[in-house]
Structures are given as structure tokens and as C-alpha cells.
Amino acid sequence: MASWKPAFDGAVASFREKKYDVALNQVSEAIRQGADRANVYDLRANILSECLGRPKEALRDAKMVIKLCPEAPKGYLRAAQIFAKLGSLDPASKMAEHALKCTSTDNPKHDTIRQSITSLQAEIAKKRCHVSKLPIELLTLVFEFASLMPVDEANSETMKGYLGGKRNPRLGYDVSRVCRYWRRAALDYPPIWRTLVLGNRKPAAKIQLWASRTDGNLEELIIQPRTHEHLLKEAVPCIVKHIPSPPSIIRCTSDEWDLLEAAIYSQQTRPIELNIIAPGDVRVYVPHFQSAGLQSLALERVFVPWEGGGHSFRDLKFLKLIGPLLMNGNHESVVERLAEAENLETLIIERDPIQLITPFGASQTRITYVRLTNLRYLELSRFPNDGLQVLFGRFDFPLLEVLHLQGVTKACASLRTIRRRLAPPPDPDVTEAELIPSPLTTLRLRSCTFDTKDLVEILGTQCDKLKILEISGAGMEINPLLEALAGDRGASAICPHVKEFNFSRSPTLTGAPLKSLVKSRIPSDDQSKQSDIQSLIIDGCPKVESQLLPWLWQKVKRGSCVYETAKEIRKTRR
């Protein structure tokens, strides 16, 4: 009997009794006594790795098992398990493959080993970071695309500005918490850190950290609402010290902008995009505001004097005015500023309901015609028809593609005012027959009042290029509109290129004209095919029969019909 055999048998007995420290001492004694066997080293590797949590020491014994029995799978499997425990997934995967090659289907003892290898490979596949195999240039490109936030043209709240508001400020946090490789790549890629959000939590320290991650090249500064003034005053000197070039995009309150402008921005270094909101629910007057040099401007519950040399809209591409647009009804100054905006592409105005817009006399009217040749997107909210005519009766929008009207009274008259300017020449006395079709591709009327017959006439004669049509929140009868869109009663269908419809919150809408509309958009006589309609939204339309919905959802690619009545609230039909 070999001299090491009693020590090894004792180690096996102690291992079964879960006396792992004793078993380790006994198997080590057996090795010192000359136990040069693979099963002895495998036992010690098992004790060290699985029982005592010492995988690095166990790895030496696993390699010894491979050296003693290179044709057996057990040493490779043990090494693979230890590598996986250490987080070295590539060596673990290679060892598992070697172990699988050493197994034999003719040996019944290898069945259990193959099962262990298969389960270990599945575990490794779950832990493996496949992205880590990408070159760093491709991974940072993935970060760049991931940072872009979707902008929904149907909701102007997502439209923060021409440049700002399009990047996710939390992307740096999110990707750096995925794994060590992503964190290292994120920290070495400054563009995803160029949006700085300051709040009440150590803003000065955060400025220094962001400056180090971006080499002092911040692009966008966002100050969260209700940030304490004393903390901001402490943080501003850090911006001056650590950010050589001030951020070009600012989103803050009016008080915060006064502080930033005085401390950071001079006449030579002005932001190109500014988003100012009034704190709380109040309206704020900013008497010394200057708009010169801005490419994007958004004011929410903030009104300013538009007269003076500090205002120029020549470079402006995005303008969003929410709340008090005018001071003392002086809309002529606003018209003058807009007349300068030759590059304006997006215009969003929401009128304050308590503010009246009264027409001026001929002697006070300084500008009679304004041509905004680059305007593509126009959204107007809460305008009475006469107020809309006062402001926009002199405007020409030859390339307008998206028009949103919300809460506008006599929407058809407003459409005629805007549409007349869509078609040159800008003669207010031009007849309907002389007007050319407008380039509008999207028309949204939300909670507007209109005459259905008049709207059908406008859509039929002047909106041939429409692709998106929304008539929502309409309390009047809209079934004749759907019949005209379907081409019922022998007439040709109007707006034949519309692919997306939204008739939400229309209490008079019924199923029959809706079915006719969908059937009219099926491209051939084969009614088994789908229609050309990409989206059909009819939320809050209680008169649409539920029996019709299965057929509708077979014919359109995307649809929604949600009850909003008091009786059946939150009940969804799909």
C-alpha cells in the first residue's frame, strides 16, 4: 500500500463530512508524500475552488490534472469551471471545447461530463459580452446613435429646439453601468457627456467631473427646475474656470438665465440655442432680453419687448413661444421680427387664452407682406380666427409641409388664410380657382371648430399631397368627411395619398363610413388584401361598433381604439 493512500482516504472521508479545511490539509499531505495522481489533484482543486473560494490556487491543480492525463476530459472541465468563476470567459470557453473533444460517446461515464460541459457553455454564453468584440470605433458609433432621442412631430412637447433636446442626457450613466468594457469605452468617448444637467446635488463637483470627461467642451447645459439659487451661484464660477468655451445650448428659467448671462456670456460669446421657462406657474417679463445671434429660441410663459436693436431673427431656425406672446397687444413688433427670419424652419406659437389680439389701423401697420421661404413646420394653438388672421394674414409659406392647429375657432377660415399664402401670388383677392395645391404633407386639427362641408372642399381642392391627416376632438358631425375621403356617392376620393388617419375623441363617428374609408384604400378588387392605410387611430369614439374592430385590424397595419367614456374607462378594444 502506497504511503500517501491513508492521507488521501482520510481527505475523501473529511470531504464527504463537509470538513473542507481538514480535507485540504489531508490531501495536501498526500501530495507531499508522493501522490502523483490526477484524481488527487482534482480533489484538491475541487476543495479550493468550490468549497473554500480560492479559485486561483485551484487553477494550478487543474493544470496539473491536465498534465497528468491530457486525454481525459475531467482536467479541462475543472479548468473551464475555474476560469468561468474568475470571469475569464474566453479561456473558459476554450477549456470547455477541449473537454468536449476528449469525451467519448462509447463511454457511459462521459455522459454526465458532457451534460456538465453543455450547461457550463450555456452559462458562459449568458455572461459573454459580445459587444466587447467590436472595435472601439464601432462601439462608440453605437453610443452615438443611441444618444439620439426620437422627436415626435405629433407632439411639440418633444421638440425642445433646433439642436438641443435631441440627445439623451442619461446615456452616459446608462451605458457605463452595463459592464466594465462599456464603462471604459463610455468614459473615453466625450460626445455622450456633452449634455450637463445641474440640480441640487453637488452641481459644482458635477461640473468639474463633466469638464474632465469632455475636455471642457460642453455642448448643452440644462438646469433642472427648483434648483436652489445659492447652489447655482456656487456652481457658476466652476463653469467659468473649467469650461473654456461656454455651452452653446441653454435650457433654464428666466432667473437662472440672468445669472448665467451676467457671469458667462458676453457680447462676443452668445449661445446659439436658448430655452427659457418661467419658474412655477407665473408669467415673467424679461425687459433686457436679446435674441441676436440665436438659431433656436423657446420661451415658455416668458414675454419680452420685441422692439430694439437687441432683437434679430436673421439666424433663427426654430422659434417656440408658449404663453404670453405679446406685451400690450403689440403684435406688429412680432411681425417685424418674423419678417427678418429668412431661415426659419419651425414655428410653434401657443397663445395665452387671457390675451387679446386686436387689429391695428392702416397707419400703424408697418409690414404688409412677409415671405417665410424656408418654413416647414407650423403649429398654432388657442387662436381665435380673427387673431390668427391679424398675425398671419400677411404671411406666405410656400414650402410648408406640416401644419398643426389646436383649439382654433373657425378652423376652415384659418386654413383659408394660411392656404391662400401657400399659393403665390400673394394677392388677398385671388380667387379659389387660381390657387395651386399646397405642399402640405401633414395636417392636424385638434379640438378645432369647423364646418364639415367647408373642410371637405378645402381638402379636396388644395391638399392632394397629404400623407397624414388628424381630425381629433371634433364635436361636430365628421361622418360626411369620411365619406368624402372614401369617395362615396359616386364622387372621387379626396386626399388619396393619406396613409395615417387619426379621428380620436370624435363622438359622432360611426362604423359605416369608417369601413367605407378602409375598403376604398384596398388597392385592388380583392377585399382579402390589406389596405394602404398604415395607421388608424379612433380612440374615444364610442359609436364605433365593437363587431367592426376585428375586420379593421385585419385591414390596417396599426390601429387603436380605446374607450374613454365614463362607463367604460380604461377598457381597450384591439
Coordinates of C-alpha atoms in Angstrom, one line a residue:
M1 CA 0.0 0.0 0.0
A2 CA 1.4 3.4 -1.0
S3 CA 2.4 5.7 1.8
W4 CA 0.1 8.5 0.7
K5 CA -3.0 6.3 0.5
P6 CA -4.2 6.7 4.1
A7 CA -3.9 10.5 3.9
F8 CA -5.9 10.6 0.6
D9 CA -8.6 8.3 2.0
G10 CA -8.9 10.5 5.1
A11 CA -9.3 13.5 2.8
V12 CA -12.1 11.9 0.9
A13 CA -13.9 11.0 4.2
S14 CA -13.5 14.5 5.5
F15 CA -14.8 16.0 2.2
R16 CA -17.9 13.9 2.4
E17 CA -18.4 15.1 6.0
K18 CA -18.0 18.7 4.7
K19 CA -14.9 19.2 6.8
Y20 CA -13.2 21.1 4.0
D21 CA -10.3 22.6 5.9
V22 CA -9.3 19.2 7.3
A23 CA -9.7 17.6 3.9
L24 CA -7.5 20.2 2.3
N25 CA -4.7 19.5 4.9
Q26 CA -5.0 15.8 4.3
V27 CA -4.9 15.9 0.5
S28 CA -2.0 18.3 0.6
E29 CA -0.2 15.8 2.9
A30 CA -0.9 13.0 0.4
I31 CA 0.7 15.1 -2.4
R32 CA 3.7 15.8 -0.2
Q33 CA 4.0 12.1 0.3
G34 CA 4.3 11.5 -3.4
A35 CA 0.7 11.1 -4.6
D36 CA 1.3 12.0 -8.2
R37 CA -2.2 11.1 -9.4
A38 CA -4.8 13.1 -11.4
N39 CA -7.7 12.3 -9.1
V40 CA -5.7 13.6 -6.0
Y41 CA -5.0 17.0 -7.7
D42 CA -8.6 17.2 -8.9
L43 CA -9.9 16.6 -5.4
R44 CA -7.7 19.5 -4.1
A45 CA -8.8 21.7 -7.0
N46 CA -12.5 21.0 -6.2
I47 CA -12.0 21.8 -2.5
L48 CA -10.2 25.1 -3.2
S49 CA -12.5 26.3 -5.9
E50 CA -16.0 25.1 -5.0
C51 CA -15.7 24.9 -1.2
L52 CA -13.2 27.4 0.1
G53 CA -13.5 30.1 -2.6
R54 CA -9.8 30.1 -3.7
P55 CA -10.1 29.6 -7.5
K56 CA -6.6 31.0 -8.4
E57 CA -4.9 28.3 -6.2
A58 CA -7.3 25.7 -7.6
L59 CA -6.3 26.6 -11.2
R60 CA -2.7 25.3 -10.6
D61 CA -4.1 21.9 -9.5
A62 CA -6.4 21.8 -12.6
K63 CA -3.5 22.4 -14.9
M64 CA -1.6 19.6 -13.1
V65 CA -4.6 17.3 -13.8
I66 CA -4.3 18.1 -17.5
K67 CA -0.6 17.5 -17.4
L68 CA -1.0 14.1 -15.8
C69 CA -4.0 13.0 -18.0
P70 CA -4.0 15.1 -21.2
E71 CA -6.5 12.7 -22.9
A72 CA -9.1 12.8 -20.1
P73 CA -11.9 15.5 -20.1
K74 CA -12.0 16.0 -16.3
G75 CA -9.0 18.3 -16.1
Y76 CA -10.2 20.5 -18.9
L77 CA -13.7 20.7 -17.4
R78 CA -12.3 21.7 -14.0
A79 CA -10.2 24.4 -15.6
A80 CA -13.2 25.7 -17.5
Q81 CA -15.3 25.9 -14.4
I82 CA -12.5 27.8 -12.5
F83 CA -11.9 30.2 -15.4
A84 CA -15.7 30.9 -15.5
K85 CA -15.7 31.6 -11.8
L86 CA -12.8 34.1 -12.3
G87 CA -14.7 35.8 -15.1
S88 CA -12.2 34.8 -17.8
L89 CA -14.8 33.7 -20.3
D90 CA -12.6 33.2 -23.4
P91 CA -10.2 30.7 -21.7
A92 CA -13.2 29.0 -20.0
S93 CA -14.9 28.5 -23.4
K94 CA -11.7 27.1 -24.9
M95 CA -11.2 24.6 -22.0
A96 CA -14.9 23.5 -22.3
E97 CA -14.3 22.8 -26.0
H98 CA -11.2 20.7 -25.2
A99 CA -13.1 18.8 -22.6
L100 CA -15.9 18.0 -25.1
K101 CA -13.4 16.8 -27.6
C102 CA -12.0 14.4 -25.0
T103 CA -15.3 12.7 -24.3
S104 CA -16.4 9.6 -26.0
T105 CA -19.9 8.5 -26.8
D106 CA -18.9 4.9 -26.2
N107 CA -18.0 5.6 -22.6
P108 CA -21.2 5.8 -20.3
K109 CA -19.2 7.6 -17.6
H110 CA -18.7 10.5 -20.0
D111 CA -22.5 11.2 -20.3
T112 CA -22.6 13.1 -17.1
I113 CA -19.4 15.0 -18.0
R114 CA -21.0 16.1 -21.4
Q115 CA -24.0 17.3 -19.6
S116 CA -21.8 19.4 -17.3
I117 CA -19.9 20.8 -20.2
T118 CA -23.1 21.7 -22.1
S119 CA -24.6 23.6 -19.0
L120 CA -21.3 25.4 -18.5
Q121 CA -21.2 26.5 -22.1
A122 CA -24.7 27.9 -21.8
E123 CA -23.7 29.8 -18.7
I124 CA -20.7 31.2 -20.4
A125 CA -22.8 32.3 -23.4
K126 CA -25.1 34.2 -21.0
K127 CA -22.2 36.0 -19.4
R128 CA -20.2 36.8 -22.5
C129 CA -20.2 40.4 -23.7
H130 CA -20.4 40.0 -27.4
V131 CA -20.2 43.8 -27.9
S132 CA -16.7 43.7 -26.4
K133 CA -15.5 42.0 -29.6
L134 CA -16.5 45.2 -31.6
P135 CA -13.7 47.7 -32.4
I136 CA -13.9 50.7 -30.1
E137 CA -14.8 52.9 -33.1
L138 CA -17.9 50.8 -33.9
L139 CA -19.0 50.7 -30.3
T140 CA -18.8 54.5 -29.9
L141 CA -20.8 54.8 -33.1
V142 CA -23.5 52.7 -31.4
F143 CA -23.4 55.1 -28.5
E144 CA -23.8 58.0 -30.9
F145 CA -26.9 56.5 -32.4
A146 CA -28.3 55.5 -29.0
S147 CA -27.9 59.1 -27.7
L148 CA -30.4 60.4 -30.3
M149 CA -33.9 60.9 -28.8
P150 CA -36.9 60.4 -31.1
V151 CA -38.8 63.6 -31.9
D152 CA -42.5 63.1 -32.4
E153 CA -43.9 65.8 -34.8
A154 CA -47.3 64.9 -33.5
N155 CA -46.4 66.2 -30.1
S156 CA -44.5 69.5 -29.9
E157 CA -43.5 68.8 -26.3
T158 CA -40.8 66.6 -27.7
M159 CA -39.5 69.4 -29.8
K160 CA -37.1 71.3 -27.5
G161 CA -35.1 73.2 -30.1
Y162 CA -33.3 73.1 -33.4
L163 CA -30.2 71.4 -31.9
G164 CA -30.9 70.7 -28.2
G165 CA -33.3 68.2 -26.7
K166 CA -32.3 65.6 -29.3
R167 CA -29.7 63.8 -27.1
N168 CA -30.4 61.6 -24.1
P169 CA -28.6 63.3 -21.1
R170 CA -28.7 60.0 -19.2
L171 CA -26.9 57.9 -21.9
G172 CA -23.5 58.2 -20.2
Y173 CA -25.0 56.8 -16.9
D174 CA -26.8 54.0 -18.7
V175 CA -24.1 52.6 -20.9
S176 CA -21.4 52.9 -18.2
R177 CA -23.4 50.6 -15.9
V178 CA -23.7 47.7 -18.4
C179 CA -20.3 46.2 -18.0
R180 CA -16.6 47.2 -17.4
Y181 CA -15.9 47.3 -21.1
W182 CA -18.8 49.6 -21.9
R183 CA -17.9 51.8 -18.9
R184 CA -14.3 52.1 -20.2
A185 CA -15.5 52.9 -23.7
A186 CA -18.0 55.4 -22.5
L187 CA -15.5 57.3 -20.3
D188 CA -13.2 57.5 -23.2
Y189 CA -15.9 59.0 -25.6
P190 CA -16.5 62.7 -24.8
P191 CA -19.6 63.3 -27.0
I192 CA -22.0 61.3 -24.9
W193 CA -21.1 63.5 -21.9
R194 CA -21.6 66.9 -23.6
T195 CA -25.0 67.4 -22.1
L196 CA -24.8 68.5 -18.5
V197 CA -27.8 68.5 -16.2
L198 CA -27.5 70.5 -13.0
G199 CA -29.7 70.2 -9.9
N200 CA -29.5 70.4 -6.2
R201 CA -27.0 67.5 -5.8
K202 CA -23.4 68.9 -5.8
P203 CA -23.6 70.9 -9.0
A204 CA -20.1 72.3 -8.6
A205 CA -18.5 68.9 -8.3
K206 CA -20.5 67.6 -11.2
I207 CA -19.3 70.5 -13.4
Q208 CA -15.6 69.5 -12.7
L209 CA -16.3 65.9 -13.4
W210 CA -18.1 66.6 -16.7
A211 CA -15.3 69.0 -17.7
S212 CA -12.7 66.3 -17.2
R213 CA -14.8 63.8 -19.3
T214 CA -15.3 66.2 -22.2
D215 CA -12.0 68.1 -22.0
G216 CA -14.0 71.2 -21.2
N217 CA -16.2 71.0 -24.4
L218 CA -19.8 71.1 -23.1
E219 CA -22.5 71.5 -25.7
E220 CA -25.7 71.7 -23.8
L221 CA -26.4 72.9 -20.2
I222 CA -29.8 72.0 -18.6
I223 CA -30.7 73.4 -15.2
Q224 CA -33.5 71.5 -13.5
P225 CA -36.5 73.4 -12.1
R226 CA -36.4 74.3 -8.4
T227 CA -32.6 74.3 -8.3
H228 CA -31.5 76.3 -5.2
E229 CA -30.1 79.7 -6.1
H230 CA -27.2 79.6 -3.7
L231 CA -26.0 76.3 -5.2
L232 CA -26.2 77.7 -8.7
K233 CA -24.2 80.8 -7.6
E234 CA -21.5 78.5 -6.3
A235 CA -21.5 76.4 -9.5
V236 CA -21.2 79.3 -12.0
P237 CA -17.6 80.1 -11.1
C238 CA -16.8 76.5 -11.8
I239 CA -18.2 76.8 -15.3
V240 CA -16.1 79.9 -15.9
K241 CA -13.0 78.1 -14.6
H242 CA -13.3 74.6 -16.1
I243 CA -15.3 75.2 -19.3
P244 CA -13.2 77.4 -21.6
S245 CA -16.0 77.7 -24.3
P246 CA -19.4 78.3 -22.8
P247 CA -22.2 75.8 -23.7
S248 CA -24.0 76.8 -26.9
I249 CA -27.4 75.3 -25.8
I250 CA -29.0 76.5 -22.6
R251 CA -32.3 75.3 -21.0
C252 CA -33.2 77.1 -17.8
T253 CA -35.6 79.5 -16.0
S254 CA -35.6 83.2 -16.6
D255 CA -33.8 84.0 -13.3
E256 CA -31.1 81.4 -14.0
W257 CA -30.6 82.9 -17.4
D258 CA -30.0 86.3 -15.9
L259 CA -27.3 84.8 -13.7
L260 CA -25.6 82.8 -16.5
E261 CA -25.7 85.7 -18.9
A262 CA -24.1 88.1 -16.4
A263 CA -21.4 85.7 -15.4
I264 CA -20.5 83.7 -18.5
Y265 CA -21.8 85.2 -21.7
S266 CA -20.5 88.4 -23.2
Q267 CA -21.5 90.1 -26.5
Q268 CA -18.8 88.0 -28.3
T269 CA -19.8 84.6 -26.9
R270 CA -23.6 84.1 -27.1
P271 CA -25.5 80.8 -27.1
I272 CA -27.0 79.7 -30.4
E273 CA -29.9 78.0 -28.7
L274 CA -31.9 79.2 -25.7
N275 CA -34.9 77.6 -23.9
I276 CA -36.2 79.8 -21.1
I277 CA -39.2 78.9 -18.9
A278 CA -40.8 80.9 -16.1
P279 CA -40.5 79.3 -12.7
G280 CA -43.6 77.7 -11.3
D281 CA -46.9 78.8 -13.0
V282 CA -46.2 82.5 -13.1
R283 CA -45.7 84.7 -16.1
V284 CA -42.4 86.6 -16.3
Y285 CA -41.4 89.7 -18.1
V286 CA -37.7 89.9 -19.1
P287 CA -37.0 93.5 -20.1
H288 CA -33.4 93.2 -21.2
F289 CA -33.7 90.0 -23.3
Q290 CA -31.7 89.9 -26.5
S291 CA -32.3 87.5 -29.4
A292 CA -29.5 88.5 -31.7
G293 CA -27.4 85.6 -33.0
L294 CA -29.7 82.8 -31.8
Q295 CA -30.5 79.9 -34.1
S296 CA -33.2 78.5 -31.8
L297 CA -35.4 80.2 -29.2
A298 CA -38.1 78.8 -26.9
L299 CA -39.9 80.9 -24.4
E300 CA -42.5 79.4 -22.1
R301 CA -44.6 81.8 -20.0
V302 CA -42.0 84.5 -20.7
F303 CA -42.7 87.6 -22.6
V304 CA -40.2 90.2 -23.8
P305 CA -40.3 93.5 -25.6
W306 CA -39.7 92.7 -29.3
E307 CA -38.6 96.3 -30.2
G308 CA -35.0 97.4 -30.1
G309 CA -31.6 96.7 -31.7
G310 CA -31.0 93.7 -29.5
H311 CA -33.5 91.6 -31.4
S312 CA -32.7 89.9 -34.7
F313 CA -34.2 86.7 -36.1
R314 CA -31.9 86.6 -39.2
D315 CA -30.2 83.4 -38.0
L316 CA -33.2 81.9 -36.3
K317 CA -34.2 78.4 -37.5
F318 CA -36.5 77.3 -34.6
L319 CA -39.0 79.5 -32.6
K320 CA -41.3 78.3 -29.9
L321 CA -43.4 80.7 -27.9
I322 CA -45.7 79.3 -25.2
G323 CA -47.9 81.6 -23.2
P324 CA -47.9 85.4 -23.4
L325 CA -46.7 86.2 -26.9
L326 CA -47.3 89.9 -26.9
M327 CA -46.9 92.8 -24.5
N328 CA -49.8 95.2 -24.6
G329 CA -51.0 93.7 -27.8
N330 CA -48.0 94.9 -29.7
H331 CA -48.1 92.2 -32.4
E332 CA -46.7 94.5 -35.1
S333 CA -43.2 94.2 -33.5
V334 CA -43.5 90.4 -33.6
V335 CA -44.4 90.5 -37.3
E336 CA -41.4 92.7 -37.9
R337 CA -39.1 90.2 -36.1
L338 CA -40.6 87.3 -38.1
A339 CA -40.1 89.2 -41.3
E340 CA -36.4 89.0 -40.6
A341 CA -36.4 85.2 -40.1
E342 CA -35.5 84.2 -43.6
N343 CA -34.0 80.8 -42.4
L344 CA -36.9 79.9 -40.0
E345 CA -37.9 76.2 -40.4
T346 CA -40.1 75.6 -37.3
L347 CA -42.6 77.9 -35.7
I348 CA -44.7 76.9 -32.7
I349 CA -46.9 79.5 -31.0
E350 CA -49.4 78.8 -28.2
R351 CA -51.4 81.9 -27.3
D352 CA -52.2 82.8 -23.7
P353 CA -56.1 82.5 -23.5
I354 CA -56.4 85.7 -21.5
Q355 CA -54.5 87.8 -24.1
L356 CA -56.4 89.6 -26.8
I357 CA -55.0 90.2 -30.3
T358 CA -56.7 93.3 -31.8
P359 CA -56.0 94.5 -35.3
F360 CA -54.1 97.8 -35.9
G361 CA -55.2 100.5 -38.1
A362 CA -53.6 101.0 -41.5
S363 CA -51.4 103.8 -40.2
Q364 CA -49.9 101.5 -37.6
T365 CA -49.3 98.6 -40.0
R366 CA -45.6 98.8 -41.0
I367 CA -45.3 95.5 -42.9
T368 CA -47.8 94.3 -45.4
Y369 CA -46.2 91.1 -46.7
V370 CA -43.9 88.5 -45.1
R371 CA -42.5 85.5 -47.1
L372 CA -41.0 82.7 -44.9
T373 CA -39.4 80.7 -47.7
N374 CA -37.9 78.0 -45.5
L375 CA -40.7 77.3 -43.1
R376 CA -41.6 73.6 -43.0
Y377 CA -43.4 73.2 -39.7
L378 CA -46.1 75.5 -38.3
E379 CA -48.1 74.9 -35.1
L380 CA -50.7 77.4 -33.7
S381 CA -52.7 76.8 -30.6
R382 CA -55.6 78.6 -28.9
F383 CA -56.1 81.2 -31.6
P384 CA -59.5 82.7 -32.4
N385 CA -59.9 83.1 -36.1
D386 CA -59.6 86.9 -36.1
G387 CA -56.4 86.8 -34.0
L388 CA -54.9 84.3 -36.4
Q389 CA -55.8 86.5 -39.4
V390 CA -54.3 89.5 -37.7
L391 CA -50.9 87.8 -37.2
F392 CA -50.7 85.6 -40.2
G393 CA -52.8 87.2 -42.8
R394 CA -49.7 88.8 -44.3
F395 CA -47.5 85.7 -44.3
D396 CA -46.6 83.5 -47.2
F397 CA -45.4 79.9 -46.5
P398 CA -44.6 78.4 -50.0
L399 CA -42.8 75.3 -48.7
L400 CA -44.9 74.5 -45.6
E401 CA -45.2 70.7 -45.1
V402 CA -46.6 70.3 -41.6
L403 CA -49.5 72.3 -40.2
H404 CA -51.0 71.8 -36.7
L405 CA -53.9 73.8 -35.5
Q406 CA -55.2 73.3 -31.9
G407 CA -58.1 75.0 -30.2
V408 CA -58.6 77.3 -33.2
T409 CA -62.1 78.6 -33.8
K410 CA -63.4 78.7 -37.3
A411 CA -60.6 76.4 -38.4
C412 CA -61.7 76.5 -42.1
A413 CA -61.4 80.3 -42.3
S414 CA -57.9 80.0 -40.7
L415 CA -57.0 77.3 -43.2
R416 CA -58.0 79.5 -46.0
T417 CA -55.9 82.4 -44.6
I418 CA -52.8 80.1 -44.4
R419 CA -53.6 78.3 -47.6
R420 CA -54.0 81.5 -49.6
R421 CA -50.5 82.3 -48.6
L422 CA -49.3 78.9 -49.5
A423 CA -50.0 79.6 -53.2
P424 CA -48.4 82.6 -54.9
P425 CA -49.2 85.3 -56.0
P426 CA -49.9 86.8 -52.5
D427 CA -52.9 88.7 -53.7
P428 CA -55.7 88.7 -51.0
D429 CA -58.3 89.0 -53.7
V430 CA -57.1 85.9 -55.7
T431 CA -60.0 83.5 -56.5
E432 CA -60.2 79.9 -55.4
A433 CA -59.7 78.7 -58.9
E434 CA -56.4 80.5 -59.2
L435 CA -54.9 78.8 -56.1
I436 CA -52.4 76.0 -56.7
P437 CA -52.3 72.9 -54.5
S438 CA -50.3 73.4 -51.3
P439 CA -47.2 71.2 -50.5
L440 CA -48.7 70.1 -47.1
T441 CA -48.0 66.5 -46.2
T442 CA -49.3 66.6 -42.6
L443 CA -52.4 68.4 -41.4
R444 CA -53.6 68.1 -37.7
L445 CA -56.7 69.8 -36.4
R446 CA -57.1 69.2 -32.7
S447 CA -60.2 70.5 -30.8
C448 CA -61.0 72.9 -33.5
T449 CA -64.3 74.1 -34.7
F450 CA -65.1 74.0 -38.4
D451 CA -67.8 73.5 -41.0
T452 CA -67.5 69.9 -42.3
K453 CA -68.7 70.8 -45.8
D454 CA -66.2 73.6 -46.0
L455 CA -63.4 71.4 -44.7
V456 CA -64.2 68.8 -47.4
E457 CA -63.9 71.4 -50.1
I458 CA -60.5 72.6 -48.8
L459 CA -59.1 69.1 -48.5
G460 CA -60.4 68.1 -51.9
T461 CA -59.1 71.1 -53.9
Q462 CA -55.9 72.1 -52.1
C463 CA -54.4 69.1 -50.2
D464 CA -53.6 66.5 -52.8
K465 CA -50.2 65.7 -51.3
L466 CA -51.4 65.0 -47.7
K467 CA -49.9 61.8 -46.2
I468 CA -51.0 62.3 -42.5
L469 CA -54.5 63.6 -41.5
E470 CA -55.7 64.1 -38.0
I471 CA -59.1 65.5 -37.1
S472 CA -59.4 64.8 -33.4
G473 CA -61.6 66.3 -30.6
A474 CA -64.2 67.3 -33.1
G475 CA -67.6 67.7 -31.6
M476 CA -69.4 68.3 -34.9
E477 CA -70.5 65.7 -37.4
I478 CA -67.5 64.3 -39.3
N479 CA -69.1 61.3 -41.0
P480 CA -69.5 63.3 -44.2
L481 CA -65.8 63.9 -44.2
L482 CA -65.0 60.2 -44.0
E483 CA -67.5 59.6 -46.9
A484 CA -65.6 62.2 -49.0
L485 CA -62.3 60.6 -48.1
A486 CA -63.8 57.2 -49.2
G487 CA -65.3 58.6 -52.4
D488 CA -68.9 57.5 -51.6
R489 CA -71.9 58.5 -53.6
G490 CA -70.1 58.4 -56.9
A491 CA -67.6 61.2 -56.1
S492 CA -63.9 60.6 -56.4
A493 CA -62.0 60.2 -53.1
I494 CA -60.2 63.2 -51.7
C495 CA -56.7 63.1 -50.3
P496 CA -55.9 59.7 -51.9
H497 CA -52.3 59.6 -50.7
V498 CA -53.1 59.8 -46.9
K499 CA -51.6 56.7 -45.1
E500 CA -52.2 57.7 -41.5
F501 CA -55.6 58.8 -40.1
N502 CA -56.4 59.9 -36.5
F503 CA -60.1 60.6 -35.7
S504 CA -59.8 60.3 -31.9
R505 CA -62.3 61.8 -29.5
S506 CA -65.0 62.2 -32.2
P507 CA -68.3 61.3 -30.5
T508 CA -70.3 61.4 -33.8
L509 CA -68.1 59.0 -35.7
T510 CA -69.8 55.7 -36.7
G511 CA -68.6 52.4 -38.1
A512 CA -70.2 52.5 -41.6
P513 CA -68.2 55.5 -43.1
L514 CA -65.1 54.1 -41.3
K515 CA -65.5 50.8 -43.1
S516 CA -66.1 52.5 -46.4
L517 CA -62.8 54.5 -45.9
V518 CA -60.8 51.4 -45.3
K519 CA -62.3 49.5 -48.2
S520 CA -61.6 52.4 -50.5
R521 CA -57.9 52.2 -49.7
I522 CA -57.6 48.5 -50.6
P523 CA -55.5 48.6 -53.8
S524 CA -57.5 46.1 -55.9
D525 CA -60.9 44.4 -56.0
D526 CA -59.6 41.6 -53.9
Q527 CA -61.1 42.5 -50.5
S528 CA -58.9 39.9 -48.7
K529 CA -55.8 42.1 -49.1
Q530 CA -54.7 44.8 -46.6
S531 CA -55.5 48.4 -47.3
D532 CA -52.8 51.1 -47.9
I533 CA -53.6 52.6 -44.5
Q534 CA -50.5 52.4 -42.3
S535 CA -52.2 53.7 -39.1
L536 CA -55.8 54.3 -38.0
I537 CA -56.4 55.7 -34.5
I538 CA -60.0 56.1 -33.3
D539 CA -59.6 56.4 -29.5
G540 CA -62.6 57.8 -27.7
C541 CA -65.2 57.1 -30.4
P542 CA -68.0 55.2 -28.6
K543 CA -70.3 54.9 -31.6
V544 CA -67.8 52.7 -33.5
E545 CA -69.3 49.2 -33.2
S546 CA -67.0 46.7 -31.5
Q547 CA -68.0 44.0 -34.0
L548 CA -66.3 46.0 -36.7
L549 CA -62.9 46.2 -35.0
P550 CA -61.6 42.7 -35.8
W551 CA -62.1 43.4 -39.5
L552 CA -60.5 46.8 -39.2
W553 CA -57.4 45.4 -37.6
Q554 CA -57.0 42.9 -40.4
K555 CA -57.0 45.6 -43.0
V556 CA -54.7 48.2 -41.4
K557 CA -51.2 47.7 -40.2
R558 CA -51.5 49.6 -36.9
G559 CA -54.7 50.6 -35.2
S560 CA -56.0 51.7 -31.8
C561 CA -59.5 52.1 -30.4
V562 CA -59.7 52.9 -26.7
Y563 CA -62.9 53.6 -24.8
E564 CA -62.8 56.9 -22.9
T565 CA -66.4 57.1 -21.8
A566 CA -67.1 57.4 -18.1
K567 CA -68.8 54.0 -18.1
E568 CA -66.1 52.0 -19.9
I569 CA -63.0 54.0 -19.0
R570 CA -59.7 52.1 -19.3
K571 CA -61.3 49.4 -21.4
T572 CA -59.3 48.7 -24.6
R573 CA -60.6 47.3 -27.8
R574 CA -58.0 45.9 -30.2

